[in-house]
Amino acid sequence: MARSTELAANANVLITYLATLWPPLAEGAIRSATIVAVIAAVTLINIVGVKRAVRVLDALTLLKAAPLIALAILGLVLAGGAITAPTALPPVTELEAAALLILYAFVGFENSVVPAGETTNSQRTIPRALIATIFATAALYFLVQLSFVAVMEPGAGGDAPMVAFGIAVMGPAGGLVLTAAAIFSLLGNISGGMTGTTRTTYALGRDGLLPAWFARVSERYATPANSILFMGGLVTVLALTGSFVWLAVISTLARMLVYSASIASLPIKERGKPLIWLSVIAAIGVCAYAALQTAWRHGACC
């Protein structure tokens, strides 16, 4: 639930950015056809081999990060260090309302452990990758946000704030560069999510918790083709029928449940360590706090 809704949400945002290049993509049959085509392409790449999928993801990561870093540094240089601090913090109620949606930008790290069975020396590689990714992501977010605050007026940016930021720094060329970076970023997220999440449904099918159909492996490509096809179809349906905010909130809520269950199991794993209970209580409290920020109106999550 968490991963499929996240991928569908990002497919919606992807179309929003593509529509800045060609407005007819914003609605109607063309929008729907583009969503189907993008997810179908990502599904096919993942079916034909995990190495190909990872190479595509590596390329997309480079294509999204390099322009962001370059424009963020250029923005800070142009601003000359003149960063306007906020005059007052937002009301606490507004922070609470935004908390759940903001978490959406920081979740997903846990998915990197799913394909451990297809990773060389996974016990060494994955922990290093997790730690490096957390620090690199935090540094990138900080740099981009700092430059944005230095260059842009409060409240500026509209529905595509990074494009507006690129235009402010480099004119139309900057907007085009950051539009491309956003597109590559979203494609990378969808592709990486498809690689990791499908291994979960494969494992559930292998262990008898889902029908055995999910555990079937392609003889030609040695990938869980059925699970990949299922996820591609599910993400397509969700992307065509849901809005970004609704899908993003559902994705984060589902994660809070999974995180809480995983955290609650720690005392069983770490027996004889009474201090672990303090961490468990604090962490579950954070998850509960985030989940309780959801407003339910007319059966919809807002």
PDB file of C-alpha atoms in Angstrom:
ATOM      1  CA  MET A   1       0.000   0.000   0.000  1.00  0.00           C
ATOM      2  CA  ALA A   2       2.713   2.471   1.009  1.00  0.00           C
ATOM      3  CA  ARG A   3       4.896   1.914  -2.024  1.00  0.00           C
ATOM      4  CA  SER A   4       2.193   1.575  -4.678  1.00  0.00           C
ATOM      5  CA  THR A   5       0.454   4.785  -3.598  1.00  0.00           C
ATOM      6  CA  GLU A   6       3.795   6.600  -3.460  1.00  0.00           C
ATOM      7  CA  LEU A   7       4.683   5.553  -6.998  1.00  0.00           C
ATOM      8  CA  ALA A   8       1.233   6.564  -8.218  1.00  0.00           C
ATOM      9  CA  ALA A   9       1.538   9.946  -6.486  1.00  0.00           C
ATOM     10  CA  ASN A  10       4.876  10.571  -8.141  1.00  0.00           C
ATOM     11  CA  ALA A  11       3.466   9.578 -11.523  1.00  0.00           C
ATOM     12  CA  ASN A  12       0.923  12.388 -11.072  1.00  0.00           C
ATOM     13  CA  VAL A  13       3.659  14.892 -10.212  1.00  0.00           C
ATOM     14  CA  LEU A  14       5.698  13.686 -13.189  1.00  0.00           C
ATOM     15  CA  ILE A  15       2.839  14.568 -15.535  1.00  0.00           C
ATOM     16  CA  THR A  16       2.539  17.996 -13.882  1.00  0.00           C
ATOM     17  CA  TYR A  17       6.176  18.734 -14.711  1.00  0.00           C
ATOM     18  CA  LEU A  18       5.917  17.289 -18.215  1.00  0.00           C
ATOM     19  CA  ALA A  19       2.881  19.510 -18.792  1.00  0.00           C
ATOM     20  CA  THR A  20       5.042  22.593 -18.207  1.00  0.00           C
ATOM     21  CA  LEU A  21       6.867  21.562 -21.389  1.00  0.00           C
ATOM     22  CA  TRP A  22       3.717  20.600 -23.311  1.00  0.00           C
ATOM     23  CA  PRO A  23       0.463  21.850 -21.714  1.00  0.00           C
ATOM     24  CA  PRO A  24      -1.895  19.322 -23.426  1.00  0.00           C
ATOM     25  CA  LEU A  25      -0.393  16.656 -21.130  1.00  0.00           C
ATOM     26  CA  ALA A  26      -2.099  18.255 -18.141  1.00  0.00           C
ATOM     27  CA  GLU A  27      -5.505  16.655 -18.657  1.00  0.00           C
ATOM     28  CA  GLY A  28      -7.697  14.295 -20.587  1.00  0.00           C
ATOM     29  CA  ALA A  29      -6.782  11.252 -22.626  1.00  0.00           C
ATOM     30  CA  ILE A  30      -3.266  12.486 -23.388  1.00  0.00           C
ATOM     31  CA  ARG A  31      -2.482  12.701 -19.664  1.00  0.00           C
ATOM     32  CA  SER A  32      -3.829   9.199 -19.041  1.00  0.00           C
ATOM     33  CA  ALA A  33      -1.965   7.764 -22.025  1.00  0.00           C
ATOM     34  CA  THR A  34       1.297   9.314 -20.827  1.00  0.00           C
ATOM     35  CA  ILE A  35       0.880   7.830 -17.343  1.00  0.00           C
ATOM     36  CA  VAL A  36       0.257   4.401 -18.864  1.00  0.00           C
ATOM     37  CA  ALA A  37       3.247   4.720 -21.202  1.00  0.00           C
ATOM     38  CA  VAL A  38       5.663   5.812 -18.462  1.00  0.00           C
ATOM     39  CA  ILE A  39       4.689   3.060 -16.032  1.00  0.00           C
ATOM     40  CA  ALA A  40       4.706   0.465 -18.825  1.00  0.00           C
ATOM     41  CA  ALA A  41       8.253   1.476 -19.791  1.00  0.00           C
ATOM     42  CA  VAL A  42       9.472   1.272 -16.184  1.00  0.00           C
ATOM     43  CA  THR A  43       7.748  -2.099 -15.780  1.00  0.00           C
ATOM     44  CA  LEU A  44       9.442  -3.465 -18.904  1.00  0.00           C
ATOM     45  CA  ILE A  45      12.889  -2.258 -17.794  1.00  0.00           C
ATOM     46  CA  ASN A  46      12.463  -4.064 -14.480  1.00  0.00           C
ATOM     47  CA  ILE A  47      11.288  -7.265 -16.097  1.00  0.00           C
ATOM     48  CA  VAL A  48      14.296  -7.577 -18.410  1.00  0.00           C
ATOM     49  CA  GLY A  49      16.795  -7.621 -15.536  1.00  0.00           C
ATOM     50  CA  VAL A  50      17.731  -6.126 -12.183  1.00  0.00           C
ATOM     51  CA  LYS A  51      21.144  -4.990 -13.462  1.00  0.00           C
ATOM     52  CA  ARG A  52      19.517  -2.970 -16.241  1.00  0.00           C
ATOM     53  CA  ALA A  53      17.063  -1.468 -13.770  1.00  0.00           C
ATOM     54  CA  VAL A  54      19.877  -0.427 -11.404  1.00  0.00           C
ATOM     55  CA  ARG A  55      21.923   1.075 -14.252  1.00  0.00           C
ATOM     56  CA  VAL A  56      18.927   3.130 -15.352  1.00  0.00           C
ATOM     57  CA  LEU A  57      18.424   4.253 -11.744  1.00  0.00           C
ATOM     58  CA  ASP A  58      22.095   5.260 -11.414  1.00  0.00           C
ATOM     59  CA  ALA A  59      21.860   7.358 -14.581  1.00  0.00           C
ATOM     60  CA  LEU A  60      18.627   9.034 -13.476  1.00  0.00           C
ATOM     61  CA  THR A  61      20.130   9.815 -10.048  1.00  0.00           C
ATOM     62  CA  LEU A  62      23.078  11.595 -11.663  1.00  0.00           C
ATOM     63  CA  LEU A  63      20.810  13.487 -14.071  1.00  0.00           C
ATOM     64  CA  LYS A  64      18.597  14.743 -11.235  1.00  0.00           C
ATOM     65  CA  ALA A  65      21.265  15.578  -8.627  1.00  0.00           C
ATOM     66  CA  ALA A  66      23.851  17.395 -10.741  1.00  0.00           C
ATOM     67  CA  PRO A  67      21.547  20.230 -11.968  1.00  0.00           C
ATOM     68  CA  LEU A  68      20.067  20.691  -8.478  1.00  0.00           C
ATOM     69  CA  ILE A  69      23.475  21.067  -6.854  1.00  0.00           C
ATOM     70  CA  ALA A  70      24.789  23.369  -9.594  1.00  0.00           C
ATOM     71  CA  LEU A  71      21.777  25.708  -9.507  1.00  0.00           C
ATOM     72  CA  ALA A  72      21.648  25.722  -5.707  1.00  0.00           C
ATOM     73  CA  ILE A  73      25.292  26.814  -5.510  1.00  0.00           C
ATOM     74  CA  LEU A  74      24.743  29.407  -8.249  1.00  0.00           C
ATOM     75  CA  GLY A  75      21.691  30.739  -6.377  1.00  0.00           C
ATOM     76  CA  LEU A  76      23.722  31.200  -3.202  1.00  0.00           C
ATOM     77  CA  VAL A  77      26.482  32.962  -5.133  1.00  0.00           C
ATOM     78  CA  LEU A  78      23.998  35.333  -6.767  1.00  0.00           C
ATOM     79  CA  ALA A  79      22.307  36.001  -3.426  1.00  0.00           C
ATOM     80  CA  GLY A  80      25.686  36.987  -1.992  1.00  0.00           C
ATOM     81  CA  GLY A  81      24.897  35.358   1.337  1.00  0.00           C
ATOM     82  CA  ALA A  82      21.859  37.590   1.894  1.00  0.00           C
ATOM     83  CA  ILE A  83      19.385  35.127   3.393  1.00  0.00           C
ATOM     84  CA  THR A  84      16.264  36.580   4.970  1.00  0.00           C
ATOM     85  CA  ALA A  85      15.340  34.756   8.145  1.00  0.00           C
ATOM     86  CA  PRO A  86      11.622  34.247   8.826  1.00  0.00           C
ATOM     87  CA  THR A  87      10.159  36.964  11.033  1.00  0.00           C
ATOM     88  CA  ALA A  88       7.891  34.521  12.840  1.00  0.00           C
ATOM     89  CA  LEU A  89       7.287  30.797  12.946  1.00  0.00           C
ATOM     90  CA  PRO A  90       4.050  29.502  11.419  1.00  0.00           C
ATOM     91  CA  PRO A  91       1.239  28.708  13.875  1.00  0.00           C
ATOM     92  CA  VAL A  92       1.634  25.295  15.490  1.00  0.00           C
ATOM     93  CA  THR A  93      -1.637  24.130  13.936  1.00  0.00           C
ATOM     94  CA  GLU A  94      -0.250  24.767  10.457  1.00  0.00           C
ATOM     95  CA  LEU A  95       2.914  22.836  11.256  1.00  0.00           C
ATOM     96  CA  GLU A  96       0.847  19.900  12.459  1.00  0.00           C
ATOM     97  CA  ALA A  97      -1.261  19.939   9.322  1.00  0.00           C
ATOM     98  CA  ALA A  98       1.870  19.864   7.149  1.00  0.00           C
ATOM     99  CA  ALA A  99       3.786  17.300   9.225  1.00  0.00           C
ATOM    100  CA  LEU A 100       2.331  14.181   7.631  1.00  0.00           C
ATOM    101  CA  LEU A 101       2.801  15.428   4.085  1.00  0.00           C
ATOM    102  CA  ILE A 102       6.336  16.632   4.823  1.00  0.00           C
ATOM    103  CA  LEU A 103       7.256  13.139   6.026  1.00  0.00           C
ATOM    104  CA  TYR A 104       6.529  11.968   2.485  1.00  0.00           C
ATOM    105  CA  ALA A 105       9.766  13.637   1.370  1.00  0.00           C
ATOM    106  CA  PHE A 106      11.850  11.642   3.859  1.00  0.00           C
ATOM    107  CA  VAL A 107      10.427   8.118   3.708  1.00  0.00           C
ATOM    108  CA  GLY A 108      11.405   5.303   1.388  1.00  0.00           C
ATOM    109  CA  PHE A 109      14.858   4.533   2.785  1.00  0.00           C
ATOM    110  CA  GLU A 110      13.584   1.209   4.114  1.00  0.00           C
ATOM    111  CA  ASN A 111      12.916  -0.047   0.598  1.00  0.00           C
ATOM    112  CA  SER A 112      16.642  -0.367  -0.090  1.00  0.00           C
ATOM    113  CA  VAL A 113      16.887  -3.453   2.141  1.00  0.00           C
ATOM    114  CA  VAL A 114      14.241  -5.375   0.185  1.00  0.00           C
ATOM    115  CA  PRO A 115      16.443  -6.531  -2.737  1.00  0.00           C
ATOM    116  CA  ALA A 116      19.226  -7.660  -0.365  1.00  0.00           C
ATOM    117  CA  GLY A 117      19.047 -11.173  -1.816  1.00  0.00           C
ATOM    118  CA  GLU A 118      20.178  -9.795  -5.181  1.00  0.00           C
ATOM    119  CA  THR A 119      22.931  -7.602  -3.707  1.00  0.00           C
ATOM    120  CA  THR A 120      26.600  -8.616  -3.583  1.00  0.00           C
ATOM    121  CA  ASN A 121      27.888  -8.754   0.013  1.00  0.00           C
ATOM    122  CA  SER A 122      24.585  -7.289   1.240  1.00  0.00           C
ATOM    123  CA  GLN A 123      25.483  -7.309   4.968  1.00  0.00           C
ATOM    124  CA  ARG A 124      28.259  -4.842   4.246  1.00  0.00           C
ATOM    125  CA  THR A 125      26.895  -2.981   1.214  1.00  0.00           C
ATOM    126  CA  ILE A 126      23.375  -2.111   2.375  1.00  0.00           C
ATOM    127  CA  PRO A 127      24.208  -0.581   5.800  1.00  0.00           C
ATOM    128  CA  ARG A 128      26.858   1.600   4.162  1.00  0.00           C
ATOM    129  CA  ALA A 129      24.441   2.613   1.423  1.00  0.00           C
ATOM    130  CA  LEU A 130      21.732   3.472   3.965  1.00  0.00           C
ATOM    131  CA  ILE A 131      24.015   5.676   6.074  1.00  0.00           C
ATOM    132  CA  ALA A 132      25.563   7.387   3.053  1.00  0.00           C
ATOM    133  CA  THR A 133      22.142   8.029   1.531  1.00  0.00           C
ATOM    134  CA  ILE A 134      20.754   9.596   4.720  1.00  0.00           C
ATOM    135  CA  PHE A 135      23.659  12.027   5.003  1.00  0.00           C
ATOM    136  CA  ALA A 136      23.744  12.819   1.281  1.00  0.00           C
ATOM    137  CA  THR A 137      19.986  13.418   1.139  1.00  0.00           C
ATOM    138  CA  ALA A 138      20.010  15.662   4.201  1.00  0.00           C
ATOM    139  CA  ALA A 139      22.882  17.703   2.754  1.00  0.00           C
ATOM    140  CA  LEU A 140      21.152  18.029  -0.628  1.00  0.00           C
ATOM    141  CA  TYR A 141      17.830  19.081   0.933  1.00  0.00           C
ATOM    142  CA  PHE A 142      19.596  21.653   3.100  1.00  0.00           C
ATOM    143  CA  LEU A 143      21.577  23.131   0.220  1.00  0.00           C
ATOM    144  CA  VAL A 144      18.558  23.416  -2.088  1.00  0.00           C
ATOM    145  CA  GLN A 145      16.255  24.845   0.594  1.00  0.00           C
ATOM    146  CA  LEU A 146      18.890  27.353   1.703  1.00  0.00           C
ATOM    147  CA  SER A 147      19.402  28.586  -1.846  1.00  0.00           C
ATOM    148  CA  PHE A 148      15.637  28.728  -2.467  1.00  0.00           C
ATOM    149  CA  VAL A 149      15.102  30.885   0.623  1.00  0.00           C
ATOM    150  CA  ALA A 150      17.974  33.154  -0.419  1.00  0.00           C
ATOM    151  CA  VAL A 151      16.633  33.713  -3.940  1.00  0.00           C
ATOM    152  CA  MET A 152      12.829  33.489  -3.743  1.00  0.00           C
ATOM    153  CA  GLU A 153      10.279  35.695  -2.041  1.00  0.00           C
ATOM    154  CA  PRO A 154       8.182  34.071   0.735  1.00  0.00           C
ATOM    155  CA  GLY A 155       5.269  32.128  -0.747  1.00  0.00           C
ATOM    156  CA  ALA A 156       6.630  32.305  -4.307  1.00  0.00           C
ATOM    157  CA  GLY A 157       6.868  29.296  -6.598  1.00  0.00           C
ATOM    158  CA  GLY A 158       3.312  28.139  -7.227  1.00  0.00           C
ATOM    159  CA  ASP A 159       2.696  24.470  -8.097  1.00  0.00           C
ATOM    160  CA  ALA A 160       6.218  23.974  -9.472  1.00  0.00           C
ATOM    161  CA  PRO A 161       8.472  25.875  -7.039  1.00  0.00           C
ATOM    162  CA  MET A 162      11.741  24.427  -8.253  1.00  0.00           C
ATOM    163  CA  VAL A 163      11.009  25.475 -11.822  1.00  0.00           C
ATOM    164  CA  ALA A 164      10.287  28.997 -10.562  1.00  0.00           C
ATOM    165  CA  PHE A 165      13.566  28.859  -8.639  1.00  0.00           C
ATOM    166  CA  GLY A 166      15.477  27.826 -11.773  1.00  0.00           C
ATOM    167  CA  ILE A 167      13.932  30.708 -13.730  1.00  0.00           C
ATOM    168  CA  ALA A 168      14.873  33.157 -10.973  1.00  0.00           C
ATOM    169  CA  VAL A 169      18.501  31.968 -11.043  1.00  0.00           C
ATOM    170  CA  MET A 170      19.115  31.415 -14.773  1.00  0.00           C
ATOM    171  CA  GLY A 171      16.046  32.628 -16.619  1.00  0.00           C
ATOM    172  CA  PRO A 172      14.070  30.274 -18.911  1.00  0.00           C
ATOM    173  CA  ALA A 173      17.106  27.998 -19.292  1.00  0.00           C
ATOM    174  CA  GLY A 174      17.204  27.465 -15.525  1.00  0.00           C
ATOM    175  CA  GLY A 175      13.519  26.598 -15.474  1.00  0.00           C
ATOM    176  CA  LEU A 176      14.061  24.074 -18.250  1.00  0.00           C
ATOM    177  CA  VAL A 177      17.056  22.516 -16.472  1.00  0.00           C
ATOM    178  CA  LEU A 178      15.155  22.052 -13.207  1.00  0.00           C
ATOM    179  CA  THR A 179      12.081  20.765 -15.023  1.00  0.00           C
ATOM    180  CA  ALA A 180      14.310  18.096 -16.576  1.00  0.00           C
ATOM    181  CA  ALA A 181      15.901  17.359 -13.175  1.00  0.00           C
ATOM    182  CA  ALA A 182      12.454  16.935 -11.587  1.00  0.00           C
ATOM    183  CA  ILE A 183      11.382  14.612 -14.391  1.00  0.00           C
ATOM    184  CA  PHE A 184      14.521  12.489 -14.013  1.00  0.00           C
ATOM    185  CA  SER A 185      14.046  12.437 -10.230  1.00  0.00           C
ATOM    186  CA  LEU A 186      10.455  11.237 -10.474  1.00  0.00           C
ATOM    187  CA  LEU A 187      11.322   8.636 -13.100  1.00  0.00           C
ATOM    188  CA  GLY A 188      14.111   7.386 -10.822  1.00  0.00           C
ATOM    189  CA  ASN A 189      11.754   7.139  -7.870  1.00  0.00           C
ATOM    190  CA  ILE A 190       9.197   5.170  -9.867  1.00  0.00           C
ATOM    191  CA  SER A 191      11.850   2.878 -11.329  1.00  0.00           C
ATOM    192  CA  GLY A 192      13.586   2.251  -7.991  1.00  0.00           C
ATOM    193  CA  GLY A 193      10.266   1.683  -6.245  1.00  0.00           C
ATOM    194  CA  MET A 194       9.258  -0.835  -8.858  1.00  0.00           C
ATOM    195  CA  THR A 195      12.538  -2.711  -8.353  1.00  0.00           C
ATOM    196  CA  GLY A 196      12.239  -2.923  -4.555  1.00  0.00           C
ATOM    197  CA  THR A 197       8.513  -3.286  -3.972  1.00  0.00           C
ATOM    198  CA  THR A 198       8.073  -6.172  -6.371  1.00  0.00           C
ATOM    199  CA  ARG A 199      10.538  -8.218  -4.337  1.00  0.00           C
ATOM    200  CA  THR A 200       8.171  -7.874  -1.372  1.00  0.00           C
ATOM    201  CA  THR A 201       5.197  -9.364  -3.222  1.00  0.00           C
ATOM    202  CA  TYR A 202       7.535 -12.028  -4.628  1.00  0.00           C
ATOM    203  CA  ALA A 203       8.639 -13.002  -1.097  1.00  0.00           C
ATOM    204  CA  LEU A 204       5.046 -13.053   0.149  1.00  0.00           C
ATOM    205  CA  GLY A 205       4.116 -15.386  -2.706  1.00  0.00           C
ATOM    206  CA  ARG A 206       7.141 -17.593  -2.051  1.00  0.00           C
ATOM    207  CA  ASP A 207       6.231 -17.890   1.634  1.00  0.00           C
ATOM    208  CA  GLY A 208       2.574 -18.696   0.940  1.00  0.00           C
ATOM    209  CA  LEU A 209       1.205 -15.366   2.230  1.00  0.00           C
ATOM    210  CA  LEU A 210       0.098 -14.422  -1.292  1.00  0.00           C
ATOM    211  CA  PRO A 211      -0.820 -16.752  -4.171  1.00  0.00           C
ATOM    212  CA  ALA A 212       2.156 -18.620  -5.623  1.00  0.00           C
ATOM    213  CA  TRP A 213       1.631 -16.718  -8.895  1.00  0.00           C
ATOM    214  CA  PHE A 214       3.475 -13.752  -7.352  1.00  0.00           C
ATOM    215  CA  ALA A 215       6.573 -15.884  -6.734  1.00  0.00           C
ATOM    216  CA  ARG A 216       7.040 -17.042 -10.306  1.00  0.00           C
ATOM    217  CA  VAL A 217      10.393 -16.035 -11.773  1.00  0.00           C
ATOM    218  CA  SER A 218      11.008 -15.393 -15.450  1.00  0.00           C
ATOM    219  CA  GLU A 219      13.174 -18.177 -16.888  1.00  0.00           C
ATOM    220  CA  ARG A 220      14.687 -15.782 -19.408  1.00  0.00           C
ATOM    221  CA  TYR A 221      15.404 -12.762 -17.220  1.00  0.00           C
ATOM    222  CA  ALA A 222      15.547 -14.284 -13.700  1.00  0.00           C
ATOM    223  CA  THR A 223      13.252 -11.551 -12.334  1.00  0.00           C
ATOM    224  CA  PRO A 224       9.900 -11.852 -10.514  1.00  0.00           C
ATOM    225  CA  ALA A 225       8.030 -10.923 -13.682  1.00  0.00           C
ATOM    226  CA  ASN A 226       4.535 -11.599 -12.332  1.00  0.00           C
ATOM    227  CA  SER A 227       5.053  -9.397  -9.296  1.00  0.00           C
ATOM    228  CA  ILE A 228       6.455  -6.650 -11.519  1.00  0.00           C
ATOM    229  CA  LEU A 229       3.484  -6.863 -13.882  1.00  0.00           C
ATOM    230  CA  PHE A 230       1.055  -6.761 -10.955  1.00  0.00           C
ATOM    231  CA  MET A 231       2.739  -3.715  -9.429  1.00  0.00           C
ATOM    232  CA  GLY A 232       2.831  -1.934 -12.771  1.00  0.00           C
ATOM    233  CA  GLY A 233      -0.896  -2.500 -13.231  1.00  0.00           C
ATOM    234  CA  LEU A 234      -1.759  -1.433  -9.671  1.00  0.00           C
ATOM    235  CA  VAL A 235       0.309   1.750  -9.846  1.00  0.00           C
ATOM    236  CA  THR A 236      -1.275   2.621 -13.178  1.00  0.00           C
ATOM    237  CA  VAL A 237      -4.810   2.292 -11.791  1.00  0.00           C
ATOM    238  CA  LEU A 238      -3.958   4.348  -8.688  1.00  0.00           C
ATOM    239  CA  ALA A 239      -2.217   7.056 -10.711  1.00  0.00           C
ATOM    240  CA  LEU A 240      -5.193   7.394 -13.059  1.00  0.00           C
ATOM    241  CA  THR A 241      -7.769   7.616 -10.270  1.00  0.00           C
ATOM    242  CA  GLY A 242      -6.113   9.530  -7.394  1.00  0.00           C
ATOM    243  CA  SER A 243      -4.649  12.972  -6.764  1.00  0.00           C
ATOM    244  CA  PHE A 244      -1.098  13.562  -5.545  1.00  0.00           C
ATOM    245  CA  VAL A 245      -1.982  14.780  -2.040  1.00  0.00           C
ATOM    246  CA  TRP A 246      -4.456  11.972  -1.386  1.00  0.00           C
ATOM    247  CA  LEU A 247      -2.004   9.313  -2.597  1.00  0.00           C
ATOM    248  CA  ALA A 248       0.944  10.852  -0.722  1.00  0.00           C
ATOM    249  CA  VAL A 249      -0.931  10.976   2.579  1.00  0.00           C
ATOM    250  CA  ILE A 250      -2.200   7.401   2.211  1.00  0.00           C
ATOM    251  CA  SER A 251       1.374   6.294   1.427  1.00  0.00           C
ATOM    252  CA  THR A 252       2.760   7.978   4.545  1.00  0.00           C
ATOM    253  CA  LEU A 253      -0.053   6.690   6.767  1.00  0.00           C
ATOM    254  CA  ALA A 254       0.567   3.135   5.622  1.00  0.00           C
ATOM    255  CA  ARG A 255       4.252   3.550   6.399  1.00  0.00           C
ATOM    256  CA  MET A 256       3.506   4.765   9.913  1.00  0.00           C
ATOM    257  CA  LEU A 257       1.679   1.487  10.560  1.00  0.00           C
ATOM    258  CA  VAL A 258       4.540  -0.578   9.133  1.00  0.00           C
ATOM    259  CA  TYR A 259       7.158   1.420  11.045  1.00  0.00           C
ATOM    260  CA  SER A 260       5.203   1.046  14.304  1.00  0.00           C
ATOM    261  CA  ALA A 261       4.885  -2.716  13.883  1.00  0.00           C
ATOM    262  CA  SER A 262       8.601  -3.036  13.109  1.00  0.00           C
ATOM    263  CA  ILE A 263       9.575  -0.857  16.063  1.00  0.00           C
ATOM    264  CA  ALA A 264       7.277  -2.800  18.419  1.00  0.00           C
ATOM    265  CA  SER A 265       9.136  -6.002  17.542  1.00  0.00           C
ATOM    266  CA  LEU A 266      12.496  -4.669  18.743  1.00  0.00           C
ATOM    267  CA  PRO A 267      12.105  -5.750  22.420  1.00  0.00           C
ATOM    268  CA  ILE A 268      11.699  -9.333  21.188  1.00  0.00           C
ATOM    269  CA  LYS A 269      14.798  -9.061  19.029  1.00  0.00           C
ATOM    270  CA  GLU A 270      16.855  -7.175  21.628  1.00  0.00           C
ATOM    271  CA  ARG A 271      16.018  -9.092  24.798  1.00  0.00           C
ATOM    272  CA  GLY A 272      17.905  -8.163  27.920  1.00  0.00           C
ATOM    273  CA  LYS A 273      18.218  -4.492  26.934  1.00  0.00           C
ATOM    274  CA  PRO A 274      15.698  -2.576  29.062  1.00  0.00           C
ATOM    275  CA  LEU A 275      16.655   0.809  27.576  1.00  0.00           C
ATOM    276  CA  ILE A 276      15.299  -0.355  24.228  1.00  0.00           C
ATOM    277  CA  TRP A 277      11.802   0.324  25.576  1.00  0.00           C
ATOM    278  CA  LEU A 278      12.546   4.052  25.747  1.00  0.00           C
ATOM    279  CA  SER A 279      13.428   4.095  22.066  1.00  0.00           C
ATOM    280  CA  VAL A 280      10.377   2.004  21.206  1.00  0.00           C
ATOM    281  CA  ILE A 281       7.961   4.275  23.086  1.00  0.00           C
ATOM    282  CA  ALA A 282       9.491   7.453  21.626  1.00  0.00           C
ATOM    283  CA  ALA A 283       9.548   6.151  18.062  1.00  0.00           C
ATOM    284  CA  ILE A 284       5.993   4.812  18.129  1.00  0.00           C
ATOM    285  CA  GLY A 285       4.942   8.154  19.619  1.00  0.00           C
ATOM    286  CA  VAL A 286       6.398   9.957  16.591  1.00  0.00           C
ATOM    287  CA  CYS A 287       4.559   7.608  14.220  1.00  0.00           C
ATOM    288  CA  ALA A 288       1.280   8.070  16.100  1.00  0.00           C
ATOM    289  CA  TYR A 289       1.694  11.854  16.152  1.00  0.00           C
ATOM    290  CA  ALA A 290       2.225  11.928  12.389  1.00  0.00           C
ATOM    291  CA  ALA A 291      -0.751   9.669  11.695  1.00  0.00           C
ATOM    292  CA  LEU A 292      -3.064  11.759  13.873  1.00  0.00           C
ATOM    293  CA  GLN A 293      -2.443  14.857  11.736  1.00  0.00           C
ATOM    294  CA  THR A 294      -4.750  13.492   9.038  1.00  0.00           C
ATOM    295  CA  ALA A 295      -8.068  15.253   8.535  1.00  0.00           C
ATOM    296  CA  TRP A 296     -10.859  13.003   7.277  1.00  0.00           C
ATOM    297  CA  ARG A 297     -13.640  14.823   5.445  1.00  0.00           C
ATOM    298  CA  HIS A 298     -16.376  13.208   3.388  1.00  0.00           C
ATOM    299  CA  GLY A 299     -14.492   9.934   3.303  1.00  0.00           C
ATOM    300  CA  ALA A 300     -11.400  11.540   1.803  1.00  0.00           C
ATOM    301  CA  CYS A 301      -7.965  12.120   3.318  1.00  0.00           C
ATOM    302  CA  CYS A 302      -7.046  15.794   3.142  1.00  0.00           C
TER     303      CYS A 302
END
